[in-house]
Tab-separated table of C-alpha atoms in Angstrom:
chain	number	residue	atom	x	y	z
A	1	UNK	CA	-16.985	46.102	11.367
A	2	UNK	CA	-18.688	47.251	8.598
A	3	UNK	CA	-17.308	46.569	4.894
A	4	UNK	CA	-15.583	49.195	3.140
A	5	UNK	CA	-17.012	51.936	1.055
A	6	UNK	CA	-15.572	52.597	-2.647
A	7	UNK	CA	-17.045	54.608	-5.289
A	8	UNK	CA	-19.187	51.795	-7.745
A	9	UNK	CA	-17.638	52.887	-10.888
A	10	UNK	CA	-18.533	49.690	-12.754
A	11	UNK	CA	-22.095	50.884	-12.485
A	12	UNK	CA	-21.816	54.544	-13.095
A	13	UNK	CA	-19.676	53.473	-15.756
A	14	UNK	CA	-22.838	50.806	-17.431
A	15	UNK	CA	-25.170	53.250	-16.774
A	16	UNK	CA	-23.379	56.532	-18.575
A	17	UNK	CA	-22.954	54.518	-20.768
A	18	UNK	CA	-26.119	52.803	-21.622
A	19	UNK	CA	-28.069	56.290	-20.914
A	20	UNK	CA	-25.611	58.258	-23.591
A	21	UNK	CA	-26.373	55.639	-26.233
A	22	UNK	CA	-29.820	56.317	-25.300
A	23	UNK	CA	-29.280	59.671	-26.333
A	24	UNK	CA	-27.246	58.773	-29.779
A	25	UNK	CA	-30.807	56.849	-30.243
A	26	UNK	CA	-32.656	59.802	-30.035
A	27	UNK	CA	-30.775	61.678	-32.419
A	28	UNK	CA	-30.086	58.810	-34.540
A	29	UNK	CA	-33.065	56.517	-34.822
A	30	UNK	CA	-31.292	53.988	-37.218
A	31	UNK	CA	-29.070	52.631	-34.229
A	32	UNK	CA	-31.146	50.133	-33.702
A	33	UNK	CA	-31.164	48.971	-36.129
A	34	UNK	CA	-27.821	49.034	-37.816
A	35	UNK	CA	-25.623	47.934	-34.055
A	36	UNK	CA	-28.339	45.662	-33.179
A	37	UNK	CA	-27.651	41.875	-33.200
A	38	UNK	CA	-29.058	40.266	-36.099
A	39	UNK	CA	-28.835	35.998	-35.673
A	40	UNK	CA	-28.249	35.546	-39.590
A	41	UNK	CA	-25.214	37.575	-39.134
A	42	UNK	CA	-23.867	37.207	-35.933
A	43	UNK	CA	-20.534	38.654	-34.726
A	44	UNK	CA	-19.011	39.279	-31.572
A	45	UNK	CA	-18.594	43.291	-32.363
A	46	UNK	CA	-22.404	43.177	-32.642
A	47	UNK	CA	-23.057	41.133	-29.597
A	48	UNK	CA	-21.522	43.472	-27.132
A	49	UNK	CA	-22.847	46.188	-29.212
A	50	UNK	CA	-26.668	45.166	-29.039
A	51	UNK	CA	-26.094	45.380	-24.962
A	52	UNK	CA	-26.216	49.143	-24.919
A	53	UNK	CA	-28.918	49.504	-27.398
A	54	UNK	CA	-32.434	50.112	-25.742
A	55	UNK	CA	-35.218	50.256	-27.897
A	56	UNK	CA	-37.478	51.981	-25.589
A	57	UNK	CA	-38.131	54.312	-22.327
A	58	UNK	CA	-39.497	51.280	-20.225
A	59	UNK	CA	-37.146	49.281	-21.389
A	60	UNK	CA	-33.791	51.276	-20.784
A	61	UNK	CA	-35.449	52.725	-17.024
A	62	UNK	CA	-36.696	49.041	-16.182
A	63	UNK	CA	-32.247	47.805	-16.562
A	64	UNK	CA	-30.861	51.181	-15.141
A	65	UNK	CA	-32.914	51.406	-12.447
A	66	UNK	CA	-31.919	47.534	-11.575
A	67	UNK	CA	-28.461	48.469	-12.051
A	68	UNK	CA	-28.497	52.032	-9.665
A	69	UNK	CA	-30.227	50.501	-6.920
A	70	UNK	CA	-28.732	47.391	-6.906
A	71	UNK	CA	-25.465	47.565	-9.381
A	72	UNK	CA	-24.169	50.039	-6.540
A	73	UNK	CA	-24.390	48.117	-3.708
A	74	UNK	CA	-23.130	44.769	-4.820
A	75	UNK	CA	-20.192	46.021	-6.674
A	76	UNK	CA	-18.973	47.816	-3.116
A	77	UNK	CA	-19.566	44.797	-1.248
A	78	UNK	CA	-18.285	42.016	-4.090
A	79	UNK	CA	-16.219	44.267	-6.054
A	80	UNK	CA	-15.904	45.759	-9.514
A	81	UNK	CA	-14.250	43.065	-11.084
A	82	UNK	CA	-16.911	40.082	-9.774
A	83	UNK	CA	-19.541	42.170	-10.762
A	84	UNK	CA	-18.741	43.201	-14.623
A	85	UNK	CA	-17.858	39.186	-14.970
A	86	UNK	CA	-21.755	38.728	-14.312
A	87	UNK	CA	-22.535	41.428	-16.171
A	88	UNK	CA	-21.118	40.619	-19.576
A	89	UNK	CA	-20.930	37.198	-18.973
A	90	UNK	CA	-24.903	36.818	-18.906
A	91	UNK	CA	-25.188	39.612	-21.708
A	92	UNK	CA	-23.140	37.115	-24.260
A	93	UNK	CA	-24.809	33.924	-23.031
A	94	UNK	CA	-28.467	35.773	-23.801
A	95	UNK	CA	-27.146	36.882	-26.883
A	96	UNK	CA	-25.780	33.073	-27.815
A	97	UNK	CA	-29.153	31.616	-26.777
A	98	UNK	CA	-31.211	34.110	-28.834
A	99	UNK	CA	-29.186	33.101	-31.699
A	100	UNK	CA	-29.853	29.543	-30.989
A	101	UNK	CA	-33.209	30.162	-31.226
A	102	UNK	CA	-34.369	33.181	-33.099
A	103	UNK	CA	-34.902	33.282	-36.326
A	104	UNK	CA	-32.549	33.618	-39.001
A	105	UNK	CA	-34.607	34.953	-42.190
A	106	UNK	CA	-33.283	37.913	-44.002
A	107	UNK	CA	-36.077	40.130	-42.156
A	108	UNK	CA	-35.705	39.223	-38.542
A	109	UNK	CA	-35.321	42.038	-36.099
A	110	UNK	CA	-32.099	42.801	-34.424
A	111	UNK	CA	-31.800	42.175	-30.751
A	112	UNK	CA	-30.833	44.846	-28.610
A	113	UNK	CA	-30.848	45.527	-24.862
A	114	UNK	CA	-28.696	44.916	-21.533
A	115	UNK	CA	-31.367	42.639	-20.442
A	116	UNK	CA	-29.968	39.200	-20.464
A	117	UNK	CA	-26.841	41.188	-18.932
A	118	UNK	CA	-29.609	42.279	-15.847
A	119	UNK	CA	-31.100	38.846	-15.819
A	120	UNK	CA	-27.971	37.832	-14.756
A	121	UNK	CA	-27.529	39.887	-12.072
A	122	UNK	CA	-31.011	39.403	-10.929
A	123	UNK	CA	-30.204	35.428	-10.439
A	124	UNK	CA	-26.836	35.611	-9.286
A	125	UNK	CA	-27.654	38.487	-6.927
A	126	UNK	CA	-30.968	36.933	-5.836
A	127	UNK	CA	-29.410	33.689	-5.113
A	128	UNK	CA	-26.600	34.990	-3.170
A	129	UNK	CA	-28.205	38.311	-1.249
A	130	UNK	CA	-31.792	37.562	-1.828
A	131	UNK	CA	-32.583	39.474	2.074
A	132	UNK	CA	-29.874	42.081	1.450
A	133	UNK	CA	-31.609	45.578	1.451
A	134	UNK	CA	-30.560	48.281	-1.224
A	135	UNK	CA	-31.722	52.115	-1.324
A	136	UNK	CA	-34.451	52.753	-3.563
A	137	UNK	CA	-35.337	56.798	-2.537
A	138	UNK	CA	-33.950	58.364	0.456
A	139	UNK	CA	-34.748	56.697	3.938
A	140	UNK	CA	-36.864	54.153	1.750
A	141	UNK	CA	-34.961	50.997	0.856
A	142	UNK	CA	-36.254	47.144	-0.838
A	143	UNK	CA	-34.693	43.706	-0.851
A	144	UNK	CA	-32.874	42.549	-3.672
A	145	UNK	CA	-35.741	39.998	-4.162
A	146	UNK	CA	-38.324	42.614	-4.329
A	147	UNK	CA	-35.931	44.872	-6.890
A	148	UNK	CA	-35.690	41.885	-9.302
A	149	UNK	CA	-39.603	41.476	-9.106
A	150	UNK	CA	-40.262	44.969	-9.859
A	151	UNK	CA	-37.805	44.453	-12.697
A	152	UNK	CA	-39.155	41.477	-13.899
A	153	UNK	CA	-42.669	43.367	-14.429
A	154	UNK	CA	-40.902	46.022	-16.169
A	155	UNK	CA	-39.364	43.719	-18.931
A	156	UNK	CA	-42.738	42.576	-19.276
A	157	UNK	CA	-44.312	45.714	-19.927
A	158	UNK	CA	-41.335	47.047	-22.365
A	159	UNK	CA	-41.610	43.394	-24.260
A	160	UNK	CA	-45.112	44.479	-25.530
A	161	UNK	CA	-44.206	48.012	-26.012
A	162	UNK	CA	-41.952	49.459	-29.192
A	163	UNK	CA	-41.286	52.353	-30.629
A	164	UNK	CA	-40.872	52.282	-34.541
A	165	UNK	CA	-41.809	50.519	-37.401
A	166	UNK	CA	-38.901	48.605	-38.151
A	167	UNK	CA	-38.721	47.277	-34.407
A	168	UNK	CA	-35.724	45.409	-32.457
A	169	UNK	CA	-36.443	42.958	-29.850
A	170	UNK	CA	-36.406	42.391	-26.508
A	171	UNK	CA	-36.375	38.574	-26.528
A	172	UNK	CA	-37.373	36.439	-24.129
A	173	UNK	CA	-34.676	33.459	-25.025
A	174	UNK	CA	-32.343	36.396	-24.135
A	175	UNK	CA	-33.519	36.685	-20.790
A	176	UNK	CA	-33.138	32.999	-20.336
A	177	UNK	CA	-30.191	32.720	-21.267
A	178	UNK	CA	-28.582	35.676	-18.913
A	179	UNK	CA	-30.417	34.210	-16.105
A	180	UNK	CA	-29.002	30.815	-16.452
A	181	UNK	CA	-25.647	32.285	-17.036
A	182	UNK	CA	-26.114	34.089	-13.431
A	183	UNK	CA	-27.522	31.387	-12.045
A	184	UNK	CA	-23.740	29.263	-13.271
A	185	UNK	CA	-21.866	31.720	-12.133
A	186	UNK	CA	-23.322	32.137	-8.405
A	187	UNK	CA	-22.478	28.602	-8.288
A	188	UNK	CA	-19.163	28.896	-9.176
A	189	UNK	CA	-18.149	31.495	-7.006
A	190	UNK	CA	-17.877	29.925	-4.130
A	191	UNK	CA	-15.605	31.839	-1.932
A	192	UNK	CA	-16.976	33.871	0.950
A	193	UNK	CA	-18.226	37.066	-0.519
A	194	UNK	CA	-18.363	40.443	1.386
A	195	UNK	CA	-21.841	40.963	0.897
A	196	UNK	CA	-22.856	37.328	2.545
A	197	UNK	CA	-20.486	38.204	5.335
A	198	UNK	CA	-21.898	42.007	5.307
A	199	UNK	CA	-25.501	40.384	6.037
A	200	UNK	CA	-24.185	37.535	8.246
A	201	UNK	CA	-23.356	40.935	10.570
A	202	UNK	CA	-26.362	42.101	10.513
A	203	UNK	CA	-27.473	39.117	11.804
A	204	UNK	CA	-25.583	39.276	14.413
A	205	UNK	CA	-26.745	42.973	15.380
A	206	UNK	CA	-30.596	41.765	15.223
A	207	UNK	CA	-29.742	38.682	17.472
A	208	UNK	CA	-28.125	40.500	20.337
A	209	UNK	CA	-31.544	42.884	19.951
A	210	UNK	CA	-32.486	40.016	21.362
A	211	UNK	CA	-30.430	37.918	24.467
A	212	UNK	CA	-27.060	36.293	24.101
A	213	UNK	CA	-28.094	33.327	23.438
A	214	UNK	CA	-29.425	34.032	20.676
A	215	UNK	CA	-26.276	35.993	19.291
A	216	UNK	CA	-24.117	32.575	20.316
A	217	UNK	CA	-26.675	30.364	18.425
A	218	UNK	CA	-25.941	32.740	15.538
A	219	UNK	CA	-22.226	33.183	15.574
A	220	UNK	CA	-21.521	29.462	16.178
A	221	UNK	CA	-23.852	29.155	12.905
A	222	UNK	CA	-21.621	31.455	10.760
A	223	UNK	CA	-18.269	29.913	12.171
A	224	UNK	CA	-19.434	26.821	11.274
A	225	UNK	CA	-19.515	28.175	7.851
A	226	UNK	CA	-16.479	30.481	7.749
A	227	UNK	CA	-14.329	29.392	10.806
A	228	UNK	CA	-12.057	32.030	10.541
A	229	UNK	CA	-14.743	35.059	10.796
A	230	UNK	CA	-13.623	37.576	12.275
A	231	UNK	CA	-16.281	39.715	13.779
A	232	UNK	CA	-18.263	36.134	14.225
A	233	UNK	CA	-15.253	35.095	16.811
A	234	UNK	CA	-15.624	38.494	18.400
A	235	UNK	CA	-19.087	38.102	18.652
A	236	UNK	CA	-18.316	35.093	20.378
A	237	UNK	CA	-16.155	35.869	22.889
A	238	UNK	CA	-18.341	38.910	24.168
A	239	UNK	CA	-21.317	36.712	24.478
A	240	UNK	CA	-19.542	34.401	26.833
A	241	UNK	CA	-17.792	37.213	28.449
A	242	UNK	CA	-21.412	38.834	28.895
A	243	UNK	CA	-22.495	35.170	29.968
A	244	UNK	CA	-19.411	34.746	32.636
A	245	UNK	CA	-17.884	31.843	31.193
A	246	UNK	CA	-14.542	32.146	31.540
A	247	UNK	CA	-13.181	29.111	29.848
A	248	UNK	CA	-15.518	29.710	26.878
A	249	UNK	CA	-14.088	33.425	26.122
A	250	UNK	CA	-10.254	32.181	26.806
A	251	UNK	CA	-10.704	29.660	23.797
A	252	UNK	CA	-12.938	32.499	21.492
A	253	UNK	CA	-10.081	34.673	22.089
A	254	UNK	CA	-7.321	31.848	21.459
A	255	UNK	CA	-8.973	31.196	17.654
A	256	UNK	CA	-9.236	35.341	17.351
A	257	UNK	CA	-5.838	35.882	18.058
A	258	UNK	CA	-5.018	33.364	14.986
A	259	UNK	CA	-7.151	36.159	12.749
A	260	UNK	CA	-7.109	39.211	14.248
A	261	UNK	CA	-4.254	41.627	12.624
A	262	UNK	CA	-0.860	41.949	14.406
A	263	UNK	CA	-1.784	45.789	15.100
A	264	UNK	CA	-4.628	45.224	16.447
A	265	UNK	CA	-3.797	42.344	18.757
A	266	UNK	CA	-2.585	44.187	21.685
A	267	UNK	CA	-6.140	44.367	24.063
A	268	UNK	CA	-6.991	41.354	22.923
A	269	UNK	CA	-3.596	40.050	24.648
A	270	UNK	CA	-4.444	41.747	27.498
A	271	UNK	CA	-7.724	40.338	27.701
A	272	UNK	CA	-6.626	37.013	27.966
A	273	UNK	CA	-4.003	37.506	30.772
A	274	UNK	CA	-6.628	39.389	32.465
A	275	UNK	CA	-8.798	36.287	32.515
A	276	UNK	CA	-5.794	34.007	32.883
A	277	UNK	CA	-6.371	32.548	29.401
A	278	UNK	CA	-2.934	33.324	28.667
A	279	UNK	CA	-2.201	29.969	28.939
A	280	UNK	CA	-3.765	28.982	26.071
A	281	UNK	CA	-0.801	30.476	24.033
A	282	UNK	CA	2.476	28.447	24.147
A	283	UNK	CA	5.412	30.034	26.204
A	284	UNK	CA	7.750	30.422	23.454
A	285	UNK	CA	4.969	32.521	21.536
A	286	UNK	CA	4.296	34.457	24.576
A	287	UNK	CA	7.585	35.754	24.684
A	288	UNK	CA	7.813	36.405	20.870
A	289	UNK	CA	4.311	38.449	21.358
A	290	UNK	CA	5.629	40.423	24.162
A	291	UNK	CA	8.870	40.983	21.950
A	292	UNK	CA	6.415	41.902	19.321
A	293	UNK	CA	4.360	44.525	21.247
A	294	UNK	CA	6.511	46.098	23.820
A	295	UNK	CA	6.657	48.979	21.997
A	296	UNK	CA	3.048	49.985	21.098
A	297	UNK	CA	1.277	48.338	24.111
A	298	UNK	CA	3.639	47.939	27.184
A	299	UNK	CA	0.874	46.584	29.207
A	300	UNK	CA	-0.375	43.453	27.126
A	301	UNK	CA	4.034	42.997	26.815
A	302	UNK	CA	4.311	42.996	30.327
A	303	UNK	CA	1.701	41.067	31.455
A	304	UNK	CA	2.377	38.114	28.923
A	305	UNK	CA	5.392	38.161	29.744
A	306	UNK	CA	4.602	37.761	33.734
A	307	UNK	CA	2.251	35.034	32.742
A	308	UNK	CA	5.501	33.053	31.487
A	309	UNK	CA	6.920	33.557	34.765
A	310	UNK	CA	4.068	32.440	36.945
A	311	UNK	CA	3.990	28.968	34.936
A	312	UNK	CA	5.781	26.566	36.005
A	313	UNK	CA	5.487	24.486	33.086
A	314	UNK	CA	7.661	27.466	31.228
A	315	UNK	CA	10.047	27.136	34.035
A	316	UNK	CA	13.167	26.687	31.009
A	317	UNK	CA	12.118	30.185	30.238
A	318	UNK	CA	11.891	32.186	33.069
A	319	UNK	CA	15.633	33.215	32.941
A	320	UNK	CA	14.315	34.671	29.110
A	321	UNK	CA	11.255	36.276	30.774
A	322	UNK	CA	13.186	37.819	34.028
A	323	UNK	CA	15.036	39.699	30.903
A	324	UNK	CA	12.064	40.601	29.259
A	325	UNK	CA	9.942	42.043	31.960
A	326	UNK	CA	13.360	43.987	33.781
A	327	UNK	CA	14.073	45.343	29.793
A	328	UNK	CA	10.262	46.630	30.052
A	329	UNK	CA	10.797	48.046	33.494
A	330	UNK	CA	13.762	49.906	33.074
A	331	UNK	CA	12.269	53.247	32.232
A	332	UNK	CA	8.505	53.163	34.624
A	333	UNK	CA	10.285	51.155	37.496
A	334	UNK	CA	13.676	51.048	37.595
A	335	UNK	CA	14.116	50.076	41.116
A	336	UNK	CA	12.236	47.191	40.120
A	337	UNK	CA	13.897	46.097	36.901
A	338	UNK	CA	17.349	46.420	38.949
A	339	UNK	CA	16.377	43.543	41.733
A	340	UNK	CA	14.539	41.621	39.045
A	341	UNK	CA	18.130	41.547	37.221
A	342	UNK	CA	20.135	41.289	40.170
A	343	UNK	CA	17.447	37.890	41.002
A	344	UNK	CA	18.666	36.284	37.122
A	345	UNK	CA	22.312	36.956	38.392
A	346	UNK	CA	21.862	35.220	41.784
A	347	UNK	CA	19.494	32.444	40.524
A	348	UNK	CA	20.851	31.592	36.374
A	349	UNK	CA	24.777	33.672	36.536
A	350	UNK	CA	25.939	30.970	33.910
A	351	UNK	CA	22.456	31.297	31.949
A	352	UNK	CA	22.467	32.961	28.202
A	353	UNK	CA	19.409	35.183	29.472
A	354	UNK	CA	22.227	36.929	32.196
A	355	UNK	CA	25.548	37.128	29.519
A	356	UNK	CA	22.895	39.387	27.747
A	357	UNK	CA	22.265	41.548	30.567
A	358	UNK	CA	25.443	41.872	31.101
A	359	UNK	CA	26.940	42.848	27.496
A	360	UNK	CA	24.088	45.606	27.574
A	361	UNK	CA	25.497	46.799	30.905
A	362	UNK	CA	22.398	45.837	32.618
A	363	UNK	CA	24.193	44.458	35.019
């Protein structure tokens, strides 16, 4: 199961953005200078400001071209709102940083750039997806580690290359400061993320490349982590399908059911009655999952229903089940559903089960 696709408009979004100011730039040469955060007169209007200002080529391609190949594929796996925390999060804390330790005379340079905003997402990112593989050209992709070292070299070479006399600055304390700020923030985020689960099934593909063994050692791994994983548990309960251990599947497919949506929980029903792992369900929630399902799979209805019957530990709710399976009948074997009722007449006649047959003129 593969996570979901949604346009990355977060990133297109930073990156219009930061490319049209580009633009401004070249028509108006004074940005720069005039939106640029300067730490004797530091503002918060300024500081977001100075985070679309690039005061260079190398500079503005070395942050967009962080953002486009990995921006994109983050945001769709951890989702807009996650991402643009990082983002701006680490831009400010660069920004407060540089203040801390620039220098405030009348004739320092203003600070400008989305880099502490990209060192940011280079730690948190790194941290968290470090083996995760993002496009970089078609049919030629990179890890996320590789990405942030390629970007790191390019903030090196913009740092000792301006345009202008009167030049801003690409600070270094800036850079610190974003990365630490990422660095916080992967740490507090400690819920499962989509893009840790997204590689976790990979994982899973590149182990059952391999034998099943090696796919159980792996999903057993990841459900130690996230017990409630749900392609992890049906990972599991192939392998020991594929491995012909019975028992093992029945109690895979037991902790599925407790995940797996209510739509899709018909075959997986039917699985387990196939196997006899039925069993592992309690009567009473047999019969409310045949209730449940008769409708849109008849089958899985029926046969959990029949595996109520045939245990004689349920025996208190047979009457209940003769009902059930005689209702399912009624239309694909009536002959059938007729002796079945005619059996909860003879066998329970003073049974609530039967005084419902009989007010639906079943009987």
């Amino acid at each position: 199961m593969k996570a979901e696709r949604r346009l990355p408009i977060a990133t297109l979004l930073l990156i219009a953005a930061n490319v049209g100011v580009a633009y401004l730039t070249l028509l108006h040469p004074e940005f720069p200078v005039e939106y640029g955060f300067r730490p004797e007169q530091p503002s918060l209007q300024t500081a977001l400001e100075c985070l679309f200002i690039h005061s260079n080529i190398v500079h503005l391609l070395g942050n967009m071209i962080f953002l486009a190949a990995v921006g994109a594929t983050v945001e769709q796996l951890s989702g807009s709102f996650r991402f643009a925390i990082v983002y701006f999060a680490s831009g400010l804390a660069g920004v407060a940083v540089h203040w801390i330790f620039a220098s405030k005379g009348l004739d320092s340079a203003p600070l400008v750039g989305a880099s502490g905003c990209i060192a940011g997402c280079a730690a948190y990112y790194s941290v968290r997806y470090m083996k995760m593989r993002v496009p970089m050209a078609p049919h030629v992709g990179a890890s996320v580690a590789g990405v942030t070292v390629f970007w790191l070299l390019l903030q090196i070479v913009g740092a000792f290359w301006s345009l202008g006399e009167q030049k801003p600055v690409t600070a270094y304390w800036a850079h610190i400061g974003g990365f630490v700020m990422g660095l916080l923030l992967s740490v507090s985020f400690k819920a499962p993320d989509p893009a840790q689960i997204e590689a976790d099934r990979e994982t899973l593909k590149e182990m059952g490349e391999r034998s099943p063994g090696a796919v159980l050692a792996a999903a057993e791994q990841q459900l130690a982590e996230r017990p409630n994983d749900l392609h992890a548990l049906q990972e599991l309960a192939m392998v020991h399908r594929q491995m012909g251990d019975a028992d093992k599947e029945a109690a895979a497919l037991y902790r599925l059911l407790e995940v797996v949506p209510e739509e899709k929980q018909g075959p997986l029903l039917e699985r387990m009655c196939a196997i006899g792992a039925a069993g592992e369900i309690p009567p009473h929630r047999r019969l409310a999952l045949a209730e449940r399902h008769k409708t849109d799979e008849p089958a899985a209805s029926a046969a959990l229903v029949q595996s109520v019957l045939k245990d004689p530990a349920a025996e208190g709710l047979h009457p209940d089940a003769m009902l059930a399976l005689a209702s399912l009948q009624m239309e694909s074997a009536p002959d059938k559903a007729r002796a079945l009722l005619a059996e909860l007449e003879r066998r329970h006649p003073l049974h609530p089960a039967t005084e419902v047959a009989r007010a639906k003129g079943l009987l």
